[in-house]
Coordinates of C-alpha atoms in Angstrom, one line a residue:
M1 CA -48.2 29.4 11.6
T2 CA -49.2 28.2 8.1
E3 CA -49.3 30.5 5.1
S4 CA -53.0 30.9 5.8
G5 CA -52.2 32.1 9.2
K6 CA -53.8 29.1 10.9
S7 CA -51.9 27.2 13.6
L8 CA -51.6 23.5 12.8
T9 CA -53.1 21.2 15.4
Y10 CA -52.9 17.5 16.2
A11 CA -56.5 17.1 14.8
D12 CA -55.3 18.6 11.5
A13 CA -52.7 15.8 11.4
G14 CA -55.4 13.2 12.0
V15 CA -55.4 12.6 15.7
S16 CA -58.3 13.7 17.9
I17 CA -57.3 14.2 21.5
E18 CA -61.0 14.9 22.3
E19 CA -62.1 11.6 20.9
G20 CA -59.3 9.8 22.8
D21 CA -60.3 11.5 26.0
A22 CA -64.0 10.5 25.4
F23 CA -62.9 6.9 24.8
A24 CA -60.8 6.9 28.0
A25 CA -63.8 8.1 30.0
R26 CA -65.8 5.2 28.6
L27 CA -63.1 2.7 29.6
S28 CA -63.0 4.0 33.1
K29 CA -66.7 3.2 33.4
L30 CA -66.1 -0.3 32.1
N31 CA -63.3 -0.9 34.6
P32 CA -62.0 1.8 37.1
A33 CA -58.6 0.1 37.1
I34 CA -58.0 1.0 33.5
G35 CA -56.4 4.4 32.8
G36 CA -53.2 4.4 34.8
F37 CA -49.7 4.0 33.4
S38 CA -49.5 0.3 34.3
G39 CA -51.7 -2.4 35.8
A40 CA -51.1 -4.2 39.1
F41 CA -52.1 -7.7 40.0
P42 CA -51.8 -9.2 43.5
L43 CA -49.9 -12.5 43.3
N44 CA -50.9 -15.3 45.6
V45 CA -48.7 -18.4 45.4
A46 CA -49.9 -20.2 48.5
G47 CA -49.6 -24.0 48.1
M48 CA -47.1 -23.8 45.2
K49 CA -43.7 -25.3 45.6
K50 CA -42.2 -23.6 42.5
P51 CA -44.5 -20.8 41.3
M52 CA -43.8 -19.8 37.7
L53 CA -45.4 -17.0 35.7
V54 CA -46.4 -17.9 32.1
A55 CA -46.9 -15.2 29.5
G56 CA -48.4 -15.2 26.0
T57 CA -49.3 -12.8 23.2
D58 CA -51.4 -13.1 20.0
G59 CA -53.7 -11.3 17.7
V60 CA -56.9 -11.9 15.7
G61 CA -55.3 -11.9 12.2
T62 CA -57.2 -11.0 9.0
K63 CA -60.5 -11.9 10.6
L64 CA -60.4 -8.2 11.5
L65 CA -61.0 -7.4 7.8
L66 CA -64.2 -9.4 7.7
A67 CA -65.4 -7.8 11.0
R68 CA -64.8 -4.4 9.6
K69 CA -66.7 -5.2 6.3
M70 CA -69.6 -6.6 8.3
G71 CA -69.5 -3.7 10.8
V72 CA -69.5 -6.2 13.6
L73 CA -66.9 -5.2 16.1
D74 CA -68.3 -6.5 19.4
T75 CA -67.0 -10.1 19.1
I76 CA -63.4 -9.8 17.9
G77 CA -62.3 -8.8 21.4
I78 CA -63.5 -12.2 22.5
D79 CA -61.4 -13.7 19.8
L80 CA -58.4 -11.7 21.1
V81 CA -58.7 -13.0 24.6
A82 CA -59.4 -16.5 23.5
M83 CA -56.2 -16.7 21.4
V84 CA -54.0 -15.7 24.3
V85 CA -55.8 -17.5 27.2
N86 CA -56.2 -20.8 25.4
D87 CA -52.4 -20.8 24.8
L88 CA -51.7 -20.2 28.5
L89 CA -53.9 -23.1 29.5
V90 CA -51.8 -25.7 27.6
C91 CA -49.2 -26.0 30.3
G92 CA -51.7 -26.1 33.1
A93 CA -51.5 -22.5 34.0
K94 CA -54.3 -20.5 35.7
P95 CA -54.7 -17.3 33.7
L96 CA -54.3 -14.2 35.9
F97 CA -54.8 -11.1 33.9
F98 CA -55.0 -9.6 30.4
L99 CA -53.8 -6.4 28.5
D100 CA -54.7 -5.2 25.0
Y101 CA -53.1 -3.1 22.3
Y102 CA -55.5 -1.3 19.9
A103 CA -53.9 0.6 17.0
V104 CA -56.1 2.6 14.7
G105 CA -55.8 5.1 11.8
K106 CA -58.6 7.3 13.2
L107 CA -60.1 6.7 16.6
V108 CA -63.9 6.5 16.6
A109 CA -65.1 6.1 20.2
D110 CA -68.2 4.0 19.3
E111 CA -66.1 1.5 17.3
A112 CA -63.4 1.4 20.0
D113 CA -66.0 1.0 22.7
A114 CA -67.5 -2.1 20.9
I115 CA -64.1 -3.7 20.5
V116 CA -63.2 -3.2 24.2
R117 CA -66.5 -4.4 25.3
G118 CA -65.8 -7.6 23.5
I119 CA -62.4 -7.8 25.3
V120 CA -64.1 -7.3 28.6
S121 CA -66.6 -10.0 27.7
G122 CA -63.8 -12.4 26.8
C123 CA -62.0 -11.7 30.1
T124 CA -65.2 -12.3 32.0
E125 CA -65.7 -15.7 30.3
A126 CA -62.0 -16.5 31.1
S127 CA -62.5 -15.3 34.7
I128 CA -59.6 -12.8 34.5
P129 CA -59.5 -9.0 34.8
L130 CA -58.5 -6.6 32.0
I131 CA -56.0 -4.5 33.9
G132 CA -54.9 -2.1 31.2
G133 CA -53.7 -1.6 27.6
E134 CA -52.8 0.9 25.0
T135 CA -54.9 2.7 22.4
A136 CA -52.7 4.2 19.6
E137 CA -54.1 6.6 17.0
M138 CA -51.6 6.6 14.1
P139 CA -52.8 8.3 10.9
G140 CA -50.3 7.7 8.1
L141 CA -49.3 4.3 9.4
Y142 CA -53.0 3.2 9.3
E143 CA -55.6 4.6 6.9
A144 CA -58.9 5.7 8.3
G145 CA -60.9 2.6 9.1
D146 CA -57.9 0.4 9.5
F147 CA -57.0 -1.0 12.9
D148 CA -55.2 -3.9 14.5
L149 CA -55.4 -5.7 17.8
A150 CA -52.9 -7.5 20.0
G151 CA -53.4 -9.2 23.4
F152 CA -51.1 -10.1 26.2
G153 CA -51.9 -12.4 29.1
V154 CA -50.1 -13.8 32.1
G155 CA -50.8 -17.0 34.0
L156 CA -49.5 -18.9 37.0
V157 CA -48.4 -22.5 37.3
D158 CA -46.5 -24.6 39.8
G159 CA -43.3 -25.6 38.0
E160 CA -43.4 -29.0 39.7
A161 CA -46.8 -29.7 38.3
I162 CA -46.4 -28.2 34.8
I163 CA -48.0 -30.1 31.9
D164 CA -45.3 -30.5 29.3
G165 CA -46.1 -33.7 27.4
S166 CA -43.0 -35.5 28.8
T167 CA -45.1 -38.4 30.3
V168 CA -47.1 -39.1 27.1
T169 CA -46.7 -42.7 26.0
E170 CA -47.9 -45.0 23.2
G171 CA -51.5 -45.9 23.6
D172 CA -52.6 -42.7 25.3
V173 CA -56.0 -41.3 24.1
L174 CA -56.8 -38.0 22.3
I175 CA -59.9 -36.2 23.6
G176 CA -61.1 -33.2 21.7
L177 CA -63.4 -30.3 22.6
P178 CA -65.5 -28.8 19.8
S179 CA -64.6 -25.4 18.2
S180 CA -67.3 -22.8 17.4
G181 CA -66.2 -22.7 13.8
V182 CA -63.2 -21.3 12.1
H183 CA -62.0 -19.5 15.3
S184 CA -59.2 -17.0 14.4
N185 CA -56.9 -18.8 12.0
G186 CA -57.0 -19.4 8.2
Y187 CA -58.9 -16.2 7.3
T188 CA -56.5 -15.3 4.5
L189 CA -57.5 -18.5 2.8
V190 CA -61.1 -17.9 3.7
R191 CA -61.0 -14.5 2.0
R192 CA -59.3 -16.0 -1.0
I193 CA -62.1 -18.7 -1.3
M194 CA -64.8 -16.0 -1.0
E195 CA -63.1 -14.0 -3.8
H196 CA -62.6 -17.0 -6.0
A197 CA -66.2 -18.3 -5.6
G198 CA -67.9 -14.9 -5.5
L199 CA -69.4 -15.5 -2.1
D200 CA -71.2 -12.7 -0.4
M201 CA -70.8 -12.1 3.3
T202 CA -74.3 -10.7 3.7
T203 CA -76.0 -13.7 2.0
E204 CA -77.6 -16.5 3.9
Y205 CA -76.5 -19.9 2.5
P206 CA -78.7 -23.0 3.3
E207 CA -75.6 -25.2 3.6
I208 CA -74.3 -23.3 6.6
Q209 CA -77.8 -22.4 8.0
G210 CA -76.9 -18.7 8.3
V211 CA -75.5 -15.6 6.9
L212 CA -71.9 -16.2 5.8
G213 CA -70.4 -13.2 7.5
E214 CA -72.1 -14.0 10.8
V215 CA -71.0 -17.6 10.7
L216 CA -67.4 -16.6 10.0
L217 CA -67.4 -14.0 12.8
R218 CA -68.5 -16.4 15.5
P219 CA -65.9 -15.8 18.3
T220 CA -63.2 -18.3 19.2
R221 CA -64.2 -20.5 22.1
I222 CA -62.4 -19.9 25.4
Y223 CA -61.7 -23.2 27.1
A224 CA -60.6 -21.9 30.5
R225 CA -63.6 -23.3 32.5
A226 CA -63.4 -26.7 30.9
V227 CA -59.7 -27.0 31.5
A228 CA -60.0 -25.8 35.1
G229 CA -62.8 -28.3 35.7
L230 CA -60.8 -31.2 34.5
L231 CA -57.7 -30.2 36.4
A232 CA -59.7 -29.8 39.6
L233 CA -62.1 -32.7 39.4
G234 CA -60.7 -35.3 36.9
P235 CA -57.6 -37.2 36.0
R236 CA -54.7 -35.1 35.0
P237 CA -54.0 -34.7 31.3
K238 CA -50.5 -35.7 30.1
A239 CA -50.6 -33.0 27.5
M240 CA -53.0 -30.3 26.2
C241 CA -53.0 -28.5 22.9
H242 CA -54.8 -25.4 21.6
I243 CA -55.6 -25.9 17.9
T244 CA -54.6 -22.7 16.1
G245 CA -52.8 -22.0 12.8
G246 CA -51.6 -25.3 11.4
G247 CA -54.6 -27.3 12.5
L248 CA -54.3 -30.6 14.3
V249 CA -51.5 -31.5 11.9
G250 CA -49.3 -28.7 12.9
N251 CA -50.1 -28.2 16.6
L252 CA -50.3 -31.7 18.2
P253 CA -46.6 -32.5 17.4
R254 CA -45.7 -29.4 19.5
V255 CA -46.8 -31.1 22.7
L256 CA -45.6 -34.6 22.1
P257 CA -42.2 -36.3 22.5
K258 CA -40.3 -36.6 19.2
N259 CA -40.6 -40.4 19.2
L260 CA -44.5 -40.3 19.2
R261 CA -47.2 -39.1 16.8
A262 CA -50.9 -38.4 17.1
A263 CA -53.1 -40.8 15.0
V264 CA -56.2 -38.6 14.5
D265 CA -59.4 -40.2 13.4
Y266 CA -60.9 -37.4 11.3
A267 CA -64.2 -39.3 11.0
S268 CA -64.8 -39.4 14.8
W269 CA -66.6 -36.0 14.9
N270 CA -69.0 -34.0 12.7
R271 CA -67.3 -31.0 11.2
P272 CA -69.2 -27.7 11.4
A273 CA -70.9 -27.0 8.1
I274 CA -68.7 -24.0 7.4
F275 CA -65.7 -26.3 6.7
P276 CA -67.2 -28.5 3.9
F277 CA -68.8 -25.3 2.5
L278 CA -65.4 -23.6 2.2
Q279 CA -63.7 -26.7 1.0
R280 CA -66.3 -27.2 -1.8
H281 CA -66.4 -23.6 -3.0
G282 CA -62.6 -23.3 -2.9
G283 CA -61.7 -26.7 -4.3
V284 CA -59.4 -27.1 -1.4
A285 CA -57.7 -30.5 -1.0
E286 CA -58.4 -32.4 2.3
E287 CA -54.7 -32.3 3.2
E288 CA -54.7 -28.5 2.9
M289 CA -57.9 -28.2 5.0
R290 CA -56.3 -30.3 7.8
R291 CA -53.1 -28.1 7.6
V292 CA -54.9 -24.8 7.8
F293 CA -58.2 -25.1 9.8
N294 CA -59.2 -26.7 13.1
L295 CA -62.0 -28.5 11.3
G296 CA -64.2 -28.4 14.4
I297 CA -61.8 -29.3 17.2
G298 CA -60.4 -26.4 19.1
Y299 CA -58.7 -28.0 22.1
V300 CA -57.2 -31.4 22.7
F301 CA -56.3 -33.4 25.9
V302 CA -53.9 -36.4 25.8
M303 CA -55.1 -38.8 28.5
A304 CA -53.9 -42.2 29.8
A305 CA -56.2 -44.8 28.2
A306 CA -57.4 -46.0 31.6
E307 CA -58.5 -42.5 32.6
A308 CA -60.1 -41.4 29.3
D309 CA -63.6 -42.4 30.3
E310 CA -63.4 -40.5 33.6
A311 CA -62.0 -37.4 31.8
M312 CA -64.9 -37.5 29.4
R313 CA -67.4 -37.8 32.2
V314 CA -66.0 -34.8 34.0
L315 CA -66.0 -32.7 30.9
R316 CA -69.6 -33.6 30.1
E317 CA -70.5 -32.5 33.6
R318 CA -69.0 -29.2 32.8
G319 CA -71.3 -28.8 29.8
E320 CA -68.8 -30.0 27.2
T321 CA -69.3 -32.5 24.4
P322 CA -65.9 -34.2 24.3
V323 CA -64.9 -36.5 21.5
R324 CA -62.5 -39.5 21.5
M325 CA -60.6 -38.6 18.4
G326 CA -57.6 -40.9 18.2
R327 CA -54.6 -42.2 20.0
I328 CA -50.8 -41.8 20.4
E329 CA -48.6 -44.1 18.3
A330 CA -44.9 -44.6 17.8
A331 CA -43.5 -42.2 15.2
G332 CA -42.0 -43.9 12.4

């Protein structure tokens, strides 16, 4: 008992069991498989000589702060799935399932529902199930209104057919797939530019043909269908790369042999308007732009030169607009 004679409750401490139960009930309607203590996935490895599970985890970063300010929470779940699934694809893995972790200062069922609906939407786009997750209400660690997201995904690949970049040679061709914009990296610099230039998230700027906050919150593209289509119908890539933090400069070397480098032709595609907009308002050097942002290319294939045209054809038939964006050269 307290001095007033009232018994303290979990709600007094900041955690609402009732709100949590209400949210759990909503989740069970989205997917009846959600709600147990763990998720199960039937594993079918028929036709694989050396089946290997591939796992990855990621988050959405400080893009969450912009989503909260705009009150737009139904797309960041797509970002979460994209950041994990796109990484799984790089080695040629088929994504199998996804789990999420949602930590919040005070659980509000409507907000949580919007976030999870975005995650479900992303999983649908990636053709994988959301088999579970964790919602943690932690007042004291997070202030009311604060939250964070993490995602976890598992894929399957035949170890004898894994794509690891080991066969890349000088003269191979780089083929890029467009991004939807900034995706989910570089938002700390984005927010600094906005503060420096006095940019308003709710203002429509002619240069970007839209409201700044809406353009910045466009969800990260999920490349699962494009990759699956090329692996099934086209020539096999020698390497693949998801362009995340570090841009093309930082990510392409991760999938190439040490004696080779990617010679990127940055003039070979049109950058989405948001990038020159941010560069101009922030006075950001070109080298820094290339080091931080994807600049309009979200995923890259390394193809044998003789097979590049066929790969482009297959990707176009899948509804993509691929770009020849450079070649592999000797490092030196």
